[in-house]
GROMACS .gro file of C-alpha atoms in nm:
model
  309
    1MET     CA    1   0.816  -0.687  -3.075
    2GLU     CA    2   0.684  -1.017  -2.969
    3LYS     CA    3   0.917  -1.072  -2.694
    4LEU     CA    4   0.817  -0.715  -2.572
    5ARG     CA    5   0.479  -0.775  -2.580
    6THR     CA    6   0.545  -1.101  -2.408
    7ALA     CA    7   0.717  -0.916  -2.118
    8MET     CA    8   0.426  -0.620  -2.103
    9ASP     CA    9   0.182  -0.907  -2.004
   10PHE     CA   10   0.405  -1.067  -1.771
   11CYS     CA   11   0.431  -0.785  -1.616
   12ILE     CA   12   0.089  -0.677  -1.608
   13ARG     CA   13  -0.056  -1.027  -1.427
   14HIS     CA   14   0.213  -1.004  -1.199
   15GLN     CA   15   0.164  -0.591  -1.162
   16LYS     CA   16   0.153  -0.658  -0.772
   17ILE     CA   17   0.398  -0.861  -0.703
   18LEU     CA   18   0.652  -0.703  -0.898
   19GLY     CA   19   0.527  -0.332  -0.736
   20TYR     CA   20   0.587  -0.497  -0.364
   21SER     CA   21   0.907  -0.612  -0.531
   22ILE     CA   22   1.008  -0.289  -0.606
   23VAL     CA   23   0.890  -0.105  -0.327
   24SER     CA   24   1.109  -0.346  -0.142
   25LEU     CA   25   1.453  -0.329  -0.346
   26LEU     CA   26   1.388   0.064  -0.302
   27THR     CA   27   1.334   0.026   0.081
   28ALA     CA   28   1.645  -0.160   0.127
   29ALA     CA   29   1.900   0.024  -0.107
   30SER     CA   30   1.768   0.402   0.120
   31GLU     CA   31   1.814   0.191   0.411
   32TYR     CA   32   2.135   0.058   0.326
   33ILE     CA   33   2.234   0.432   0.200
   34PHE     CA   34   2.092   0.548   0.546
   35SER     CA   35   2.312   0.327   0.703
   36SER     CA   36   2.638   0.435   0.525
   37VAL     CA   37   2.561   0.800   0.491
   38ALA     CA   38   2.366   0.919   0.820
   39PHE     CA   39   2.383   0.671   1.121
   40LYS     CA   40   2.682   0.677   1.368
   41CYS     CA   41   2.608   0.549   1.696
   42PRO     CA   42   2.683   0.761   2.001
   43CYS     CA   43   2.831   0.500   2.168
   44ASN     CA   44   2.707   0.637   2.518
   45SER     CA   45   2.422   0.647   2.694
   46TRP     CA   46   2.268   0.787   2.432
   47ASN     CA   47   2.288   0.411   2.269
   48THR     CA   48   1.931   0.215   2.279
   49VAL     CA   49   1.713   0.526   2.203
   50TYR     CA   50   1.964   0.634   1.875
   51GLY     CA   51   1.971   0.319   1.729
   52CYS     CA   52   1.561   0.247   1.797
   53VAL     CA   53   1.492   0.598   1.645
   54PHE     CA   54   1.691   0.494   1.298
   55LEU     CA   55   1.498   0.130   1.346
   56LEU     CA   56   1.174   0.227   1.398
   57VAL     CA   57   1.103   0.619   1.276
   58PRO     CA   58   1.221   0.583   0.946
   59ALA     CA   59   0.937   0.225   0.914
   60PHE     CA   60   0.681   0.448   1.088
   61VAL     CA   61   0.747   0.696   0.809
   62LEU     CA   62   0.739   0.479   0.540
   63PHE     CA   63   0.414   0.361   0.680
   64LEU     CA   64   0.194   0.693   0.668
   65LEU     CA   65   0.374   0.742   0.334
   66GLY     CA   66   0.199   0.388   0.252
   67TYR     CA   67  -0.119   0.506   0.306
   68MET     CA   68  -0.086   0.824   0.172
   69ILE     CA   69   0.013   0.660  -0.166
   70ASN     CA   70  -0.307   0.416  -0.187
   71ALA     CA   71  -0.550   0.522  -0.418
   72ARG     CA   72  -0.762   0.303  -0.233
   73VAL     CA   73  -0.772   0.519   0.052
   74TRP     CA   74  -0.862   0.857  -0.093
   75LEU     CA   75  -1.139   0.679  -0.281
   76LEU     CA   76  -1.280   0.586   0.028
   77VAL     CA   77  -1.272   0.880   0.216
   78THR     CA   78  -1.302   1.195  -0.038
   79GLY     CA   79  -1.627   1.332   0.032
   80ARG     CA   80  -1.722   1.110   0.344
   81CYS     CA   81  -1.742   1.395   0.588
   82SER     CA   82  -1.956   1.637   0.369
   83PRO     CA   83  -2.310   1.697   0.514
   84GLU     CA   84  -2.452   1.501   0.200
   85ASN     CA   85  -2.275   1.179   0.288
   86GLN     CA   86  -2.375   1.075   0.615
   87CYS     CA   87  -2.173   0.841   0.757
   88SER     CA   88  -2.377   0.487   0.864
   89CYS     CA   89  -2.350   0.164   1.026
   90ASP     CA   90  -2.259  -0.009   0.653
   91SER     CA   91  -2.013   0.264   0.570
   92CYS     CA   92  -1.831   0.219   0.861
   93GLY     CA   93  -1.836  -0.108   0.789
   94ASN     CA   94  -1.708  -0.110   0.423
   95PHE     CA   95  -1.451   0.151   0.548
   96ARG     CA   96  -1.326  -0.114   0.812
   97LYS     CA   97  -1.320  -0.389   0.564
   98VAL     CA   98  -1.157  -0.186   0.326
   99LEU     CA   99  -0.866  -0.054   0.565
  100MET     CA  100  -0.751  -0.398   0.640
  101PRO     CA  101  -0.607  -0.459   0.296
  102VAL     CA  102  -0.468  -0.153   0.274
  103THR     CA  103  -0.269  -0.159   0.591
  104ALA     CA  104  -0.130  -0.514   0.471
  105SER     CA  105  -0.040  -0.312   0.163
  106ALA     CA  106   0.099  -0.046   0.331
  107LEU     CA  107   0.291  -0.241   0.606
  108VAL     CA  108   0.521  -0.353   0.314
  109ALA     CA  109   0.735  -0.112   0.275
  110PRO     CA  110   0.816  -0.089   0.694
  111PHE     CA  111   0.849  -0.470   0.739
  112THR     CA  112   1.095  -0.454   0.419
  113TRP     CA  113   1.277  -0.171   0.636
  114ILE     CA  114   1.324  -0.313   0.942
  115ALA     CA  115   1.425  -0.651   0.792
  116VAL     CA  116   1.729  -0.533   0.593
  117ALA     CA  117   1.817  -0.298   0.944
  118LEU     CA  118   1.879  -0.581   1.124
  119LEU     CA  119   2.028  -0.804   0.868
  120SER     CA  120   2.288  -0.533   0.852
  121ALA     CA  121   2.317  -0.538   1.216
  122SER     CA  122   2.385  -0.146   1.277
  123PHE     CA  123   2.107  -0.028   1.455
  124TYR     CA  124   2.083  -0.313   1.664
  125GLU     CA  125   2.425  -0.351   1.723
  126CYS     CA  126   2.381   0.040   1.856
  127ALA     CA  127   2.083   0.018   2.073
  128ALA     CA  128   2.141  -0.356   2.229
  129SER     CA  129   2.496  -0.225   2.375
  130ARG     CA  130   2.290   0.002   2.592
  131SER     CA  131   1.992  -0.245   2.695
  132SER     CA  132   2.024  -0.385   3.026
  133PHE     CA  133   1.760  -0.671   2.896
  134ILE     CA  134   2.072  -0.772   2.677
  135GLY     CA  135   2.339  -0.721   2.893
  136LYS     CA  136   2.169  -0.945   3.222
  137LEU     CA  137   1.971  -1.220   3.016
  138VAL     CA  138   2.174  -1.200   2.635
  139CYS     CA  139   2.488  -1.187   2.744
  140ARG     CA  140   2.494  -1.278   3.120
  141ASP     CA  141   2.837  -1.503   3.053
  142ILE     CA  142   3.012  -1.192   3.054
  143GLU     CA  143   3.241  -1.108   3.341
  144LYS     CA  144   3.075  -0.754   3.465
  145PRO     CA  145   3.396  -0.523   3.347
  146VAL     CA  146   3.357  -0.613   3.033
  147ASN     CA  147   2.920  -0.584   3.027
  148ALA     CA  148   3.011  -0.261   3.173
  149SER     CA  149   3.178  -0.125   2.815
  150LEU     CA  150   2.920  -0.309   2.633
  151GLU     CA  151   2.804   0.064   2.507
  152LYS     CA  152   3.151   0.106   2.327
  153ILE     CA  153   3.095  -0.234   2.092
  154PRO     CA  154   2.985   0.004   1.746
  155CYS     CA  155   3.267   0.199   1.770
  156ASP     CA  156   3.570  -0.042   1.885
  157LYS     CA  157   3.623  -0.330   1.676
  158GLU     CA  158   3.901  -0.477   1.852
  159LEU     CA  159   3.645  -0.499   2.193
  160SER     CA  160   3.344  -0.612   1.947
  161GLU     CA  161   3.502  -0.904   1.841
  162GLU     CA  162   3.650  -0.989   2.235
  163ILE     CA  163   3.317  -0.974   2.322
  164GLY     CA  164   3.186  -1.161   2.044
  165LYS     CA  165   3.332  -1.469   2.172
  166PHE     CA  166   3.007  -1.434   2.435
  167CYS     CA  167   2.779  -1.279   2.318
  168SER     CA  168   2.741  -1.143   1.901
  169LEU     CA  169   2.551  -0.890   1.855
  170GLN     CA  170   2.530  -0.867   1.502
  171ALA     CA  171   2.410  -1.278   1.462
  172GLN     CA  172   2.112  -1.233   1.696
  173SER     CA  173   2.079  -0.881   1.478
  174GLN     CA  174   2.083  -1.110   1.201
  175ILE     CA  175   1.868  -1.439   1.356
  176ALA     CA  176   1.591  -1.164   1.414
  177GLY     CA  177   1.624  -1.057   1.069
  178TRP     CA  178   1.554  -1.368   0.926
  179LEU     CA  179   1.256  -1.447   1.166
  180LEU     CA  180   1.114  -1.182   1.105
  181ILE     CA  181   1.171  -1.263   0.689
  182ALA     CA  182   0.999  -1.587   0.759
  183ILE     CA  183   0.715  -1.472   0.970
  184ILE     CA  184   0.623  -1.249   0.687
  185MET     CA  185   0.608  -1.456   0.412
  186THR     CA  186   0.456  -1.795   0.591
  187LEU     CA  187   0.108  -1.513   0.687
  188ALA     CA  188   0.141  -1.351   0.353
  189LEU     CA  189   0.110  -1.677   0.198
  190ILE     CA  190  -0.235  -1.758   0.446
  191ALA     CA  191  -0.386  -1.425   0.413
  192THR     CA  192  -0.334  -1.453  -0.006
  193CYS     CA  193  -0.474  -1.832   0.007
  194PHE     CA  194  -0.771  -1.745   0.231
  195SER     CA  195  -0.863  -1.427   0.017
  196ARG     CA  196  -0.880  -1.630  -0.285
  197CYS     CA  197  -1.049  -1.949  -0.122
  198PHE     CA  198  -1.296  -1.725  -0.014
  199SER     CA  199  -1.352  -1.534  -0.355
  200PRO     CA  200  -1.682  -1.504  -0.464
  201VAL     CA  201  -1.576  -1.565  -0.830
  202SER     CA  202  -1.354  -1.753  -1.043
  203TYR     CA  203  -1.005  -1.772  -1.150
  204PHE     CA  204  -1.071  -1.714  -1.548
  205GLN     CA  205  -1.363  -1.439  -1.389
  206LEU     CA  206  -1.095  -1.276  -1.235
  207MET     CA  207  -0.844  -1.265  -1.546
  208PHE     CA  208  -1.129  -1.121  -1.750
  209TRP     CA  209  -1.236  -0.889  -1.498
  210LYS     CA  210  -0.855  -0.727  -1.481
  211ILE     CA  211  -0.867  -0.735  -1.918
  212TYR     CA  212  -1.229  -0.527  -1.830
  213LEU     CA  213  -1.093  -0.289  -1.583
  214LYS     CA  214  -0.778  -0.206  -1.796
  215LYS     CA  215  -1.002  -0.135  -2.090
  216GLU     CA  216  -1.217   0.059  -1.903
  217ARG     CA  217  -0.940   0.284  -1.732
  218GLU     CA  218  -0.828   0.369  -2.085
  219VAL     CA  219  -1.146   0.426  -2.236
  220PHE     CA  220  -1.248   0.673  -1.944
  221GLU     CA  221  -0.997   0.830  -1.977
  222ILE     CA  222  -1.061   0.896  -2.371
  223LYS     CA  223  -1.334   0.994  -2.322
  224ALA     CA  224  -1.322   1.198  -2.008
  225LYS     CA  225  -1.013   1.397  -2.195
  226ASP     CA  226  -1.254   1.441  -2.518
  227HIS     CA  227  -1.550   1.565  -2.313
  228ALA     CA  228  -1.365   1.779  -2.082
  229ALA     CA  229  -1.209   1.956  -2.404
  230LYS     CA  230  -1.576   2.003  -2.548
  231LEU     CA  231  -1.708   2.142  -2.219
  232ALA     CA  232  -1.393   2.391  -2.208
  233GLU     CA  233  -1.396   2.499  -2.567
  234ARG     CA  234  -1.762   2.564  -2.536
  235ASN     CA  235  -1.731   2.796  -2.220
  236VAL     CA  236  -1.448   2.963  -2.375
  237HIS     CA  237  -1.638   3.010  -2.702
  238PHE     CA  238  -1.947   3.166  -2.519
  239PHE     CA  239  -1.751   3.416  -2.325
  240PHE     CA  240  -1.614   3.561  -2.603
  241GLU     CA  241  -1.957   3.559  -2.789
  242PRO     CA  242  -2.290   3.750  -2.681
  243ALA     CA  243  -2.511   3.484  -2.751
  244ASP     CA  244  -2.640   3.201  -2.457
  245PRO     CA  245  -2.528   2.875  -2.481
  246ALA     CA  246  -2.717   2.616  -2.616
  247PRO     CA  247  -2.725   2.329  -2.322
  248PHE     CA  248  -2.445   2.068  -2.236
  249TRP     CA  249  -2.515   1.759  -2.034
  250THR     CA  250  -2.260   1.640  -1.798
  251PRO     CA  251  -2.266   1.413  -1.476
  252ARG     CA  252  -2.389   1.588  -1.241
  253ASN     CA  253  -2.272   1.560  -0.844
  254GLU     CA  254  -2.488   1.311  -0.749
  255ASP     CA  255  -2.396   1.113  -1.030
  256TRP     CA  256  -1.993   1.152  -0.983
  257GLN     CA  257  -2.111   1.010  -0.543
  258LYS     CA  258  -2.270   0.722  -0.730
  259ILE     CA  259  -1.974   0.598  -0.881
  260SER     CA  260  -1.761   0.662  -0.630
  261PHE     CA  261  -1.864   0.491  -0.370
  262PRO     CA  262  -1.622   0.130  -0.297
  263TYR     CA  263  -1.703  -0.138  -0.483
  264GLY     CA  264  -1.948  -0.431  -0.369
  265PHE     CA  265  -1.990  -0.762  -0.517
  266ASN     CA  266  -2.350  -0.905  -0.530
  267THR     CA  267  -2.409  -1.239  -0.638
  268LYS     CA  268  -2.769  -1.138  -0.819
  269GLU     CA  269  -2.588  -0.867  -1.037
  270GLN     CA  270  -2.277  -0.976  -1.288
  271HIS     CA  271  -2.129  -0.573  -1.238
  272TYR     CA  272  -1.720  -0.524  -1.312
  273SER     CA  273  -1.685  -0.202  -1.198
  274MET     CA  274  -1.955   0.115  -1.034
  275ILE     CA  275  -1.932   0.270  -1.404
  276HIS     CA  276  -2.080  -0.056  -1.532
  277LYS     CA  277  -2.328  -0.084  -1.210
  278TYR     CA  278  -2.439   0.288  -1.256
  279VAL     CA  279  -2.550   0.244  -1.609
  280ASN     CA  280  -2.691  -0.128  -1.581
  281THR     CA  281  -2.888  -0.011  -1.236
  282ASN     CA  282  -2.926   0.390  -1.318
  283ARG     CA  283  -2.857   0.444  -0.921
  284GLY     CA  284  -2.479   0.319  -0.851
  285LYS     CA  285  -2.584   0.288  -0.447
  286ALA     CA  286  -2.449   0.027  -0.279
  287SER     CA  287  -2.764  -0.185  -0.157
  288SER     CA  288  -2.743  -0.426   0.175
  289GLU     CA  289  -2.627  -0.731  -0.048
  290ASP     CA  290  -2.328  -0.606  -0.164
  291GLN     CA  291  -2.020  -0.742   0.048
  292ILE     CA  292  -1.647  -0.644   0.042
  293HIS     CA  293  -1.368  -0.897  -0.037
  294THR     CA  294  -1.066  -0.887  -0.043
  295VAL     CA  295  -0.969  -1.031  -0.370
  296LEU     CA  296  -1.134  -0.783  -0.533
  297GLY     CA  297  -0.939  -0.482  -0.385
  298PHE     CA  298  -0.832  -0.437  -0.738
  299VAL     CA  299  -1.202  -0.299  -0.886
  300ASP     CA  300  -1.092  -0.008  -0.644
  301GLU     CA  301  -0.732   0.034  -0.761
  302ALA     CA  302  -0.852   0.054  -1.129
  303HIS     CA  303  -1.171   0.323  -1.033
  304ALA     CA  304  -0.894   0.565  -0.851
  305SER     CA  305  -0.661   0.545  -1.098
  306GLU     CA  306  -0.964   0.666  -1.313
  307SER     CA  307  -0.962   0.942  -1.154
  308GLY     CA  308  -0.571   1.074  -1.104
  309PHE     CA  309  -0.507   0.952  -0.759
   0.00000   0.00000   0.00000
């Protein structure tokens, strides 16, 4: 039991990294299955188009899917186009600040797809075998008769081995794949260091903050279910009774709107969530001193989880 608790604590502390790792592994497995089952290079003038479609279109679909499953996107856009919520310069600025880390998260799966596809070399070999750029610049040492038959490389192993002595498309693809991985990891490390460096709170306060949000989400779910059950029981009961029901307080639309704004950190007020801010100030609205910080993005993610997204 103690080992299980230790494992659970480890997963909770590193849930973001573990989440990215799981997404990357699933994407890599999908690419392997996809390239083995569905991909078959035509070995004609369609090579470049066919290879590029298999390399880039699934990555674009995964990018859109990353936006769709990100809770912060729906927290930000839900109800923002209604007449009661007029768009302002501050809200547009907050939208841009939230959009940057959301985009970075959505790019994990697409870049994983492209990197794994380049390492396997099937898509690149098909696309590059018909490319005039590859034929003239990268493989310029090959004789013209052989150069003209580059498009047959994906379908002819003997020709691939012969031309591979002068121009290995698989080697080019794998080099590009490892370079892409190195660049992504370097940029991710730099971005993480910058976001942590400019964090408005300390490391241990961030740890406490995440613990608080976990407990708040658990309590919110319990209270929400209990409140919904009581409201449903009251309404159904008096539907079958001729008497008028007693007043039953439930949060108004304005109250829900106030706790649905993206979280903004204020150095003068210590609030750990929008619910915390609403309870303490009875306003919940963002002030001009609230600032969106990338390192505090987990607050909105936990907040959206409370809403069921």
